[in-house]
Coordinates of C-alpha atoms in Angstrom, one line a residue:
M331 CA -42.9 55.9 -165.3
S332 CA -40.7 54.8 -168.2
G333 CA -41.4 55.7 -171.8
R334 CA -42.6 52.2 -172.6
D335 CA -45.2 52.3 -169.7
G336 CA -46.4 55.7 -171.0
N337 CA -46.9 54.3 -174.5
T338 CA -48.8 51.3 -173.2
R339 CA -51.0 53.4 -171.0
S340 CA -51.8 55.8 -173.9
S341 CA -52.5 52.9 -176.2
F342 CA -55.0 51.5 -173.6
V343 CA -56.6 55.0 -173.3
G344 CA -56.9 55.1 -177.1
L345 CA -58.5 51.7 -177.2
A346 CA -60.8 52.5 -174.4
V347 CA -61.9 55.7 -176.2
N348 CA -62.6 53.7 -179.4
V349 CA -64.6 51.1 -177.5
V350 CA -66.6 53.6 -175.6
S351 CA -67.3 55.8 -178.7
V352 CA -68.6 52.8 -180.7
Y353 CA -70.7 51.7 -177.7
V354 CA -72.2 55.2 -177.2
S355 CA -72.9 55.5 -180.9
N356 CA -75.2 52.4 -180.7
H357 CA -76.6 52.8 -177.2
L358 CA -78.2 55.6 -175.2
V359 CA -75.9 56.4 -172.3
P360 CA -76.5 59.4 -170.0
A361 CA -73.7 61.9 -169.9
R362 CA -73.1 61.4 -166.1
D363 CA -72.3 57.7 -166.7
L364 CA -69.6 58.3 -169.4
P365 CA -66.6 58.7 -167.0
E366 CA -67.5 55.5 -165.2
L367 CA -67.9 53.6 -168.5
I368 CA -64.5 54.9 -169.8
T369 CA -62.8 54.0 -166.5
S370 CA -64.3 50.5 -166.4
V371 CA -63.4 49.8 -170.1
H372 CA -59.8 51.0 -169.5
A373 CA -59.5 48.9 -166.4
S374 CA -60.7 45.8 -168.3
L375 CA -58.2 46.4 -171.1
S376 CA -55.4 46.9 -168.7
G377 CA -56.4 43.8 -166.7
L378 CA -56.3 41.7 -169.9
S379 CA -52.7 42.8 -170.6
A380 CA -51.6 42.1 -167.0
A381 CA -53.2 38.6 -167.1
K382 CA -51.5 37.8 -170.4
R383 CA -48.1 38.8 -168.9
D384 CA -48.7 36.6 -165.8
T385 CA -49.7 33.5 -167.8
Q386 CA -46.3 33.1 -169.5
P387 CA -45.5 29.4 -169.2
A388 CA -42.7 28.5 -166.9
V389 CA -39.9 26.6 -168.5
V390 CA -39.8 23.0 -167.1
R391 CA -36.2 21.9 -166.8
P392 CA -35.5 18.4 -168.1
S393 CA -34.3 15.7 -165.8
P394 CA -30.8 14.3 -166.2
A395 CA -32.3 11.2 -167.8
Q396 CA -34.2 13.3 -170.4
I397 CA -30.9 15.2 -171.1
R398 CA -29.1 11.9 -171.8
K399 CA -31.9 10.6 -174.0
S400 CA -32.0 13.9 -176.0
V401 CA -28.4 13.2 -177.3
T402 CA -28.1 10.3 -179.8
A403 CA -25.4 9.5 -182.3
D404 CA -27.6 10.5 -185.3
H405 CA -29.5 13.5 -183.9
L406 CA -30.3 15.8 -181.0
I407 CA -33.8 16.2 -179.6
S408 CA -34.7 19.9 -179.1
F409 CA -36.3 20.8 -175.8
E410 CA -38.0 23.7 -177.6
D411 CA -40.3 21.5 -179.8
G412 CA -39.3 17.9 -179.2
K413 CA -38.1 17.3 -182.8
P414 CA -34.8 15.6 -183.8
Y415 CA -32.1 17.8 -185.5
K416 CA -28.6 17.0 -186.7
T417 CA -27.5 20.4 -185.6
L418 CA -29.4 22.8 -183.3
K419 CA -27.7 26.0 -184.5
R420 CA -30.3 27.1 -187.1
H421 CA -33.2 25.8 -185.1
L422 CA -32.1 27.9 -182.1
T423 CA -31.5 31.0 -184.3
L424 CA -35.1 30.8 -185.6
R425 CA -36.2 31.0 -182.0
A426 CA -33.8 33.9 -181.1
L427 CA -31.7 31.8 -178.9
T428 CA -27.9 31.2 -178.7
A429 CA -26.3 28.0 -177.7
E430 CA -25.4 29.5 -174.3
A431 CA -29.0 30.9 -173.8
Y432 CA -30.5 27.5 -174.7
R433 CA -28.2 25.7 -172.2
A434 CA -29.0 28.2 -169.5
K435 CA -32.8 28.1 -170.2
Y436 CA -33.0 24.3 -169.8
G437 CA -30.2 23.9 -167.2
L438 CA -28.0 21.9 -169.6
P439 CA -24.3 21.3 -168.9
R440 CA -21.7 23.5 -170.6
D441 CA -20.5 20.6 -172.7
Y442 CA -24.0 19.8 -174.1
P443 CA -23.4 19.3 -177.9
M444 CA -25.1 21.4 -180.5
T445 CA -24.3 18.9 -183.3
A446 CA -25.0 15.2 -183.5
A447 CA -21.8 13.0 -183.3
N448 CA -22.3 11.1 -186.5
Y449 CA -23.0 14.3 -188.4
S450 CA -19.8 15.9 -187.1
A451 CA -17.7 12.8 -187.9
R452 CA -19.1 12.7 -191.5
R453 CA -18.4 16.4 -192.0
A454 CA -14.8 16.0 -190.6
Q455 CA -14.2 13.0 -192.9
L456 CA -15.4 14.9 -195.9
A457 CA -13.1 17.8 -195.0
R458 CA -10.1 15.4 -194.7
D459 CA -11.0 13.7 -198.0
L460 CA -11.1 17.1 -199.7
G461 CA -7.7 18.0 -198.2
L462 CA -9.1 21.0 -196.3
G463 CA -6.6 22.3 -193.7
Q464 CA -3.6 20.8 -195.5
Q465 CA -2.8 23.8 -197.7
R466 CA -0.8 25.5 -195.0
R467 CA 1.5 22.5 -194.5
S468 CA 2.1 21.8 -198.1
S469 CA 2.6 25.4 -199.1
A470 CA 5.2 25.9 -196.3
S471 CA 7.3 23.1 -197.8
N472 CA 7.0 24.5 -201.3
T473 CA 7.9 28.1 -200.7
P474 CA 11.1 29.2 -202.4
A475 CA 14.1 30.4 -200.4
P476 CA 14.3 34.2 -200.0
M477 CA 16.1 35.9 -202.8
T478 CA 19.4 37.7 -202.1
R479 CA 20.0 41.3 -203.1
A480 CA 22.1 40.1 -206.1
E481 CA 19.3 38.0 -207.4
E482 CA 16.8 40.8 -207.1
A483 CA 18.8 43.3 -209.2
P484 CA 18.4 41.6 -212.6
A485 CA 14.7 41.2 -212.1
E486 CA 14.3 44.9 -211.3
A487 CA 16.3 45.9 -214.3
S488 CA 14.2 43.7 -216.6
Q489 CA 10.9 45.3 -215.2
A490 CA 12.3 48.8 -215.7
E491 CA 13.0 48.0 -219.4
D492 CA 9.5 46.6 -219.8
A493 CA 8.0 49.7 -218.3
W494 CA 9.8 51.9 -220.9
S495 CA 8.8 49.6 -223.8
G496 CA 5.1 49.7 -222.8
A497 CA 4.9 45.9 -222.5
D498 CA 3.0 44.2 -219.7
P499 CA 5.7 43.2 -217.0
T500 CA 3.6 40.3 -215.7
P501 CA 4.1 37.1 -217.7
A502 CA 1.0 35.2 -218.8
V503 CA 0.4 31.5 -218.2
G504 CA 3.2 29.5 -219.7
G505 CA 5.8 32.3 -219.5
A506 CA 4.7 34.2 -222.6
R507 CA 4.0 37.9 -222.5
T508 CA 0.5 39.2 -223.3
R509 CA -0.5 42.2 -225.4
Q510 CA -2.4 45.0 -223.7
R511 CA -5.9 45.4 -224.9
S512 CA -7.2 48.6 -226.3
H513 CA -10.0 50.3 -224.5
R514 CA -12.4 50.9 -227.4
K515 CA -16.1 51.2 -226.9
A516 CA -18.1 48.4 -228.4
G517 CA -20.6 49.7 -230.8
P518 CA -22.5 48.9 -233.9
E519 CA -20.1 47.9 -236.7
A520 CA -20.7 49.7 -240.0

């Protein structure tokens, strides 16, 4: 017997005890009939649980025609609730399913889409219009050539001088140097 079965059995015993105690407090029951009453109540409660487990609805797999009809250019029809969605990702997540589990549950092909075609095309066009994915190509052509050791030496000397003078070695926007801020506490001014 696993731990879960033991917990279920003890919860049924507890429920049976509660039901019998309420019944006995309102009705006259001879002491010799109590064990039989407890047993019958426990069996009834256990039977209800078993009947509930057996009545789980079997998943009806859609026909190939239903699968084709569920995919349109503007939306996908969910086999879970029959409603149209532009993307099934969030809908399936609310039902504790992944795309793979959804496909397996309904016998859908591996290439069954999770996003409507027009929605994907619109999002792709929006990304192209915003220039997303182009930064890598443009930044590769704009990168300066690597500095030689002779070019690095004057820059290091200038940074060392700035460190001794207490100035900030990083230039601000426009090439001007910035002053360092003092770290005073803000308080009421008198």
